[in-house]
């Protein structure tokens, strides 16, 4: 079977809720992937930052195999010997008192939304049914009905009404709007410290700190969605660390398992996660021993291979090299660490054609918001590999 055969089958039997580049990948290692025709590509998307540790990291795969042969699922009806160690190790690395494990990112966001509402009623004493959560324009936190209820992307909501009430949306980066939106019923402010799907948008300097101060002053929980920006992507363990703050709640997923398994988590302290009693919330697969063993090893790889520091240094290098390209198409190059957005002028004809041209040359990346090319390779990329990518980027950005 060749590329076209696979695509035809998927188009016929699979729902068309994605518009992928037409490359059919059959294997991967580190920053490289190979398609069914034997072509090799450097992956500059890293599965939306889920494979920060690189594809099929030998240590993570070895743990996966080892744990798969022992026990994969107990459900939380019984305990297992991996989850306790993951809870401890994750809390030690991140400095939070507690964690709650889930699977996908959206589930962890839902968990955080439930936690802050319950905290609002039980601890802050908001009147039952009145809790409000403030979110930002241009946000992306997943695809469930409640999460898209506060999306500002028309397509994400189209056809899915009625929506979950209890959300207010304020402009990302606008501290006055946030201040005005807070009421005695506000329980939380949910924000991405860097908006990934929104186009690698970095808020104005001081915004996160000011927002965090406002939250403290008003007894509102500051919730950071670090599912994409966290775990090294931004050049720090968490993107919120670029400002001197400590969110009350941090949501992680994606790279928590090095791309080997869906594992997500909500991190917070006893005051918030302590609101859950047995039966209040759960998941059959959340905290399963296979996922927990994989997440433990993925965190160790992140720390022991200094991937956070590498992301910081190589990100600076990557952006500097991109900045040297002479082209009329680029409006702005921005990012932190290896989380890079290249925004094109509207007249450039959209980012998709450049992504397709890069694919033909052996680099995989994906447009976000039609006019931004995101470069977010696995954090194990080398300087030489960056040079190689930048040369090809230069070639395509110099197309008419
Ligand atoms: C990807 C992402 C999510 C959702 O994660 P899923 O695993 O796709 O459900 C939530 N928030 C942010 C910031 C993300 O990038």
XYZ file of C-alpha atoms and ligand atoms in Angstrom:
415
model
C 0.000 0.000 0.000
C 1.267 3.479 -0.793
C 0.492 6.962 0.528
C -2.575 7.396 -1.671
C -4.048 4.023 -0.613
C -3.841 4.919 3.077
C -5.287 8.371 2.502
C -8.177 7.000 0.436
C -9.103 4.492 3.137
C -8.979 7.076 5.902
C -11.004 9.578 3.882
C -13.638 6.921 3.219
C -14.006 5.417 6.699
C -12.708 8.122 9.036
C -14.658 11.234 9.996
C -13.131 14.320 8.396
C -12.573 16.368 11.539
C -8.921 17.091 10.610
C -7.112 18.379 7.520
C -3.701 16.717 7.846
C -0.732 17.200 5.558
C -0.705 14.261 3.160
C 2.209 12.405 4.681
C 1.613 8.905 6.062
C 4.093 8.213 8.836
C 5.070 4.662 9.685
C 7.991 5.090 12.031
C 9.845 7.704 14.027
C 12.944 8.198 16.147
C 14.007 11.345 17.987
C 13.295 14.342 15.758
C 12.919 12.231 12.610
C 9.907 10.487 11.086
C 9.650 8.255 8.002
C 6.660 7.904 5.693
C 5.402 4.724 4.012
C 7.413 5.587 0.872
C 10.646 5.651 2.864
C 10.979 9.475 2.844
C 12.531 11.006 5.944
C 11.326 14.247 7.596
C 12.356 16.377 10.530
C 9.296 16.821 12.734
C 8.886 20.489 13.680
C 5.480 20.032 15.331
C 6.281 17.240 17.796
C 2.603 16.278 18.002
C 1.669 19.719 19.361
C 4.478 19.397 21.938
C 3.503 15.939 23.173
C 6.846 14.498 22.043
C 9.176 17.005 23.683
C 11.448 14.091 24.642
C 11.674 12.987 20.991
C 9.784 10.218 19.230
C 10.058 6.733 20.702
C 12.610 7.736 23.313
C 14.498 4.494 24.067
C 14.208 4.897 27.849
C 10.481 5.638 27.732
C 9.763 2.808 25.271
C 11.747 0.400 27.399
C 9.714 1.371 30.496
C 6.515 1.076 28.493
C 7.406 -2.497 27.486
C 8.540 -3.426 30.970
C 5.362 -2.104 32.602
C 3.098 -3.509 29.848
C 4.269 -6.987 30.752
C 3.497 -6.497 34.436
C 0.143 -4.736 34.824
C -1.530 -2.107 32.625
C -4.820 -1.264 34.285
C -6.208 -1.738 37.764
C -8.809 1.042 37.698
C -8.865 3.194 40.793
C -11.048 0.603 42.527
C -7.698 -0.900 43.542
C -4.313 0.692 44.050
C -1.215 0.111 41.926
C 2.487 0.523 42.614
C 3.176 3.192 39.954
C 0.641 5.956 40.639
C 1.907 6.721 44.175
C 5.430 7.247 42.857
C 4.183 9.432 39.998
C 2.178 11.612 42.394
C 5.241 12.099 44.598
C 7.766 12.667 41.815
C 5.523 15.087 39.940
C 4.843 17.109 43.094
C 8.557 17.205 43.941
C 9.517 18.445 40.477
C 6.767 21.073 40.273
C 6.501 22.217 43.884
C 2.790 21.486 44.327
C 1.271 19.521 47.193
C -1.085 17.295 45.211
C -1.932 16.040 41.752
C -4.940 14.402 40.139
C -4.253 12.144 37.134
C -6.384 12.003 33.990
C -5.728 10.997 30.377
C -6.299 13.668 27.746
C -5.612 17.357 28.166
C -9.284 18.262 27.837
C -10.147 15.896 30.698
C -7.570 17.561 32.907
C -9.023 20.972 32.029
C -12.513 19.681 32.890
C -11.098 18.383 36.162
C -9.632 21.798 36.950
C -12.946 23.494 36.112
C -14.756 21.134 38.484
C -12.127 21.629 41.196
C -12.315 25.430 41.110
C -16.106 25.438 41.109
C -16.205 23.083 44.092
C -13.555 25.205 45.816
C -15.734 28.236 45.113
C -18.745 26.701 46.814
C -17.030 24.848 49.670
C -14.174 27.212 50.557
C -14.891 30.653 49.101
C -18.621 30.198 49.909
C -20.035 31.415 46.614
C -23.799 30.948 46.453
C -24.699 27.561 44.945
C -24.975 27.694 41.140
C -23.431 31.162 40.816
C -19.738 30.383 40.304
C -18.047 32.261 37.457
C -14.827 31.402 35.675
C -13.005 34.002 33.591
C -11.144 32.934 30.452
C -9.413 34.748 27.590
C -10.097 35.505 23.953
C -8.246 33.314 21.466
C -7.984 30.521 24.069
C -7.602 26.832 23.366
C -8.173 24.347 26.170
C -9.711 21.403 24.348
C -12.868 20.273 22.632
C -15.467 19.210 25.199
C -18.816 20.986 25.324
C -17.884 22.909 28.490
C -14.493 23.952 27.131
C -15.826 25.151 23.786
C -18.474 27.054 25.734
C -15.773 29.676 26.362
C -14.007 29.391 23.012
C -13.945 32.517 20.865
C -13.281 30.499 17.717
C -16.549 30.416 15.751
C -15.805 27.050 14.112
C -15.123 25.314 17.430
C -18.658 26.204 18.604
C -20.656 26.027 15.388
C -23.453 23.492 15.697
C -22.755 22.523 19.318
C -25.184 24.691 21.295
C -26.510 24.836 23.975
C -23.347 25.758 25.867
C -22.322 25.460 29.508
C -23.010 28.674 31.439
C -20.716 30.238 34.024
C -17.909 31.602 31.834
C -16.847 35.143 31.029
C -14.309 35.902 28.332
C -11.912 38.867 28.549
C -9.273 40.022 26.087
C -5.985 38.110 26.422
C -3.315 40.475 27.685
C -5.771 43.132 28.897
C -5.495 43.517 32.664
C -8.192 46.227 32.951
C -10.768 43.972 31.345
C -9.863 41.205 33.764
C -10.209 43.539 36.733
C -13.652 44.694 35.557
C -14.845 41.130 34.975
C -14.110 39.931 38.517
C -17.171 39.766 40.804
C -17.698 38.224 44.250
C -18.817 35.079 42.392
C -15.593 34.703 40.408
C -13.848 31.496 41.426
C -11.043 31.273 38.855
C -9.152 32.834 35.991
C -8.050 30.249 33.398
C -5.211 31.312 31.113
C -2.522 29.901 28.829
C 0.776 31.602 29.781
C 1.588 31.367 26.060
C -1.288 30.711 23.662
C -0.266 27.790 21.463
C -3.173 27.089 19.142
C -3.914 30.798 19.173
C -0.691 31.320 17.202
C 2.157 31.208 19.770
C 0.980 34.438 21.386
C 3.027 35.799 24.286
C 1.108 38.195 26.546
C 2.537 41.664 27.306
C 5.343 41.661 29.893
C 3.941 41.880 33.406
C 0.474 40.668 32.435
C 0.664 37.294 34.162
C 2.073 38.881 37.305
C -0.613 41.575 37.365
C -3.318 38.973 36.747
C -1.929 36.790 39.511
C -1.910 39.769 41.919
C -5.502 40.618 41.003
C -6.529 37.022 41.635
C -4.857 37.003 45.050
C -6.478 40.298 46.003
C -9.944 39.019 45.064
C -9.621 35.447 46.351
C -9.797 34.069 42.810
C -7.814 30.992 41.766
C -5.218 31.553 39.045
C -5.288 28.497 36.767
C -2.524 28.039 34.180
C -3.211 25.774 31.217
C 0.349 24.557 30.556
C -0.693 21.548 28.502
C 1.229 22.807 25.485
C 3.545 25.465 26.930
C 4.665 23.378 29.915
C 7.259 20.676 30.521
C 10.133 22.453 28.838
C 8.585 23.664 25.602
C 9.007 27.352 26.476
C 12.585 27.041 27.722
C 11.430 26.861 31.359
C 9.707 23.948 33.060
C 6.551 26.081 32.920
C 5.939 29.179 30.803
C 4.498 31.006 33.835
C 8.028 31.059 35.268
C 8.911 33.906 32.893
C 7.081 36.055 35.434
C 7.462 35.777 39.159
C 4.229 33.936 39.897
C 2.987 30.642 41.267
C -0.427 29.678 39.855
C -2.899 28.079 42.259
C -3.610 25.358 39.717
C -1.504 24.086 36.804
C -2.854 21.785 34.109
C -0.444 19.545 32.197
C -0.731 16.810 29.592
C 0.884 16.224 26.218
C 4.636 15.789 26.986
C 3.874 14.322 30.406
C 4.064 10.936 28.670
C 6.650 11.797 26.014
C 3.966 11.128 23.423
C 3.780 7.453 24.320
C 0.394 7.353 26.004
C -2.337 9.802 26.987
C -1.490 11.068 30.477
C -2.577 14.402 31.928
C -2.764 15.885 35.400
C -3.987 18.763 37.501
C -1.464 20.127 39.990
C -2.447 22.197 42.977
C -2.323 22.365 46.751
C -4.451 20.669 49.405
C -6.774 23.651 49.701
C -7.991 23.093 46.126
C -7.523 19.411 45.257
C -8.545 18.535 48.793
C -12.133 19.458 47.865
C -12.573 16.105 46.125
C -13.969 13.247 48.164
C -14.243 9.633 46.993
C -16.798 9.425 44.200
C -16.788 13.163 43.399
C -14.779 12.711 40.202
C -12.911 9.970 38.369
C -11.720 8.165 35.282
C -11.313 4.447 34.532
C -7.918 4.899 32.904
C -6.743 7.971 34.867
C -3.720 7.047 36.990
C -3.320 3.607 35.440
C 0.000 1.882 36.108
C 1.094 1.806 32.452
C 0.517 5.538 31.998
C 2.016 6.323 35.395
C 5.198 4.326 34.670
C 5.544 6.058 31.291
C 4.984 9.505 32.813
C 7.563 8.830 35.555
C 10.194 7.945 32.959
C 9.196 10.857 30.684
C 9.746 13.299 33.568
C 13.110 11.709 34.378
C 14.211 12.055 30.748
C 13.151 15.711 30.735
C 15.226 16.422 33.850
C 18.236 14.146 33.312
C 18.756 15.180 29.680
C 18.449 18.888 30.598
C 15.781 19.339 27.945
C 14.381 22.464 29.577
C 17.729 24.276 29.387
C 18.320 22.936 25.871
C 14.963 24.317 24.780
C 15.911 27.744 26.137
C 19.292 27.897 24.409
C 18.367 26.254 21.130
C 15.178 28.306 20.947
C 17.196 31.513 21.085
C 19.500 30.150 18.398
C 16.598 29.014 16.168
C 14.834 32.399 16.378
C 18.063 34.269 15.725
C 18.737 32.194 12.599
C 15.162 32.605 11.381
C 15.535 36.350 11.868
C 18.476 36.404 9.459
C 16.326 35.186 6.568
C 15.661 37.925 4.046
C 12.030 37.673 2.987
C 9.085 39.980 2.459
C 6.572 37.421 3.760
C 7.356 37.548 7.471
C 5.566 39.974 9.762
C 6.944 38.744 13.086
C 9.053 35.967 14.572
C 8.222 35.317 18.216
C 8.483 32.649 20.840
C 10.127 31.396 23.963
C 12.434 28.406 23.929
C 11.624 26.002 21.117
C 8.054 27.336 20.995
C 8.258 29.531 17.919
C 5.690 31.243 15.735
C 6.483 32.853 12.408
C 3.629 35.160 11.512
C 3.229 35.924 7.835
C 1.759 39.027 6.233
C -1.839 38.502 5.101
C -0.739 38.972 1.468
C 1.655 36.004 1.726
C -1.266 33.721 0.839
C -1.523 31.766 4.103
C 0.914 29.542 5.965
C -0.369 26.263 4.537
C 1.453 26.551 1.202
C 4.751 27.141 2.995
C 4.130 24.097 5.207
C 3.445 22.032 2.092
C 6.616 23.335 0.433
C 8.584 22.471 3.583
C 7.101 18.986 3.598
C 8.343 18.444 0.037
C 11.801 19.353 1.308
C 11.699 17.104 4.368
C 10.443 19.337 7.181
C 7.065 18.795 8.829
C 5.289 21.713 10.414
C 1.727 22.870 10.636
C 0.091 26.208 10.167
C -1.850 27.587 13.079
C -4.510 30.238 12.576
C -3.939 30.173 8.793
C -1.118 32.759 8.810
C 1.296 31.502 11.467
C 3.873 28.727 10.966
C 4.675 27.069 14.283
C 8.149 25.596 14.821
C 8.127 23.352 17.874
C 10.466 20.415 17.263
C 11.266 17.784 19.893
C 13.596 19.343 22.475
C 16.307 16.785 21.603
C 17.005 18.599 18.314
C 20.638 19.622 17.696
C 22.134 22.882 16.431
C 23.146 21.192 13.178
C 19.588 20.006 12.654
C 18.301 23.525 13.297
C 20.753 24.869 10.695
C 19.454 22.307 8.222
C 15.823 23.283 8.881
C 16.541 27.013 8.696
C 18.153 26.625 5.260
C 15.003 24.984 3.952
C 12.778 27.558 5.643
C 14.835 30.217 3.903
C 14.309 28.485 0.573
C 10.522 28.388 0.927
C 10.179 31.882 2.433
C 12.020 33.202 -0.604
C 9.373 31.751 -2.912
C 7.273 34.516 -4.523
C -3.731 20.412 23.350
C -4.219 21.333 24.364
C -5.316 21.009 25.192
C -6.152 19.769 24.993
O -5.422 18.593 25.091
P -6.017 17.242 24.455
O -5.082 16.181 24.930
O -5.985 17.435 22.967
O -7.403 17.095 24.959
C -5.663 21.910 26.185
N -4.993 23.059 26.359
C -3.948 23.407 25.581
C -3.226 24.687 25.856
C -3.535 22.572 24.541
O -2.539 22.941 23.744
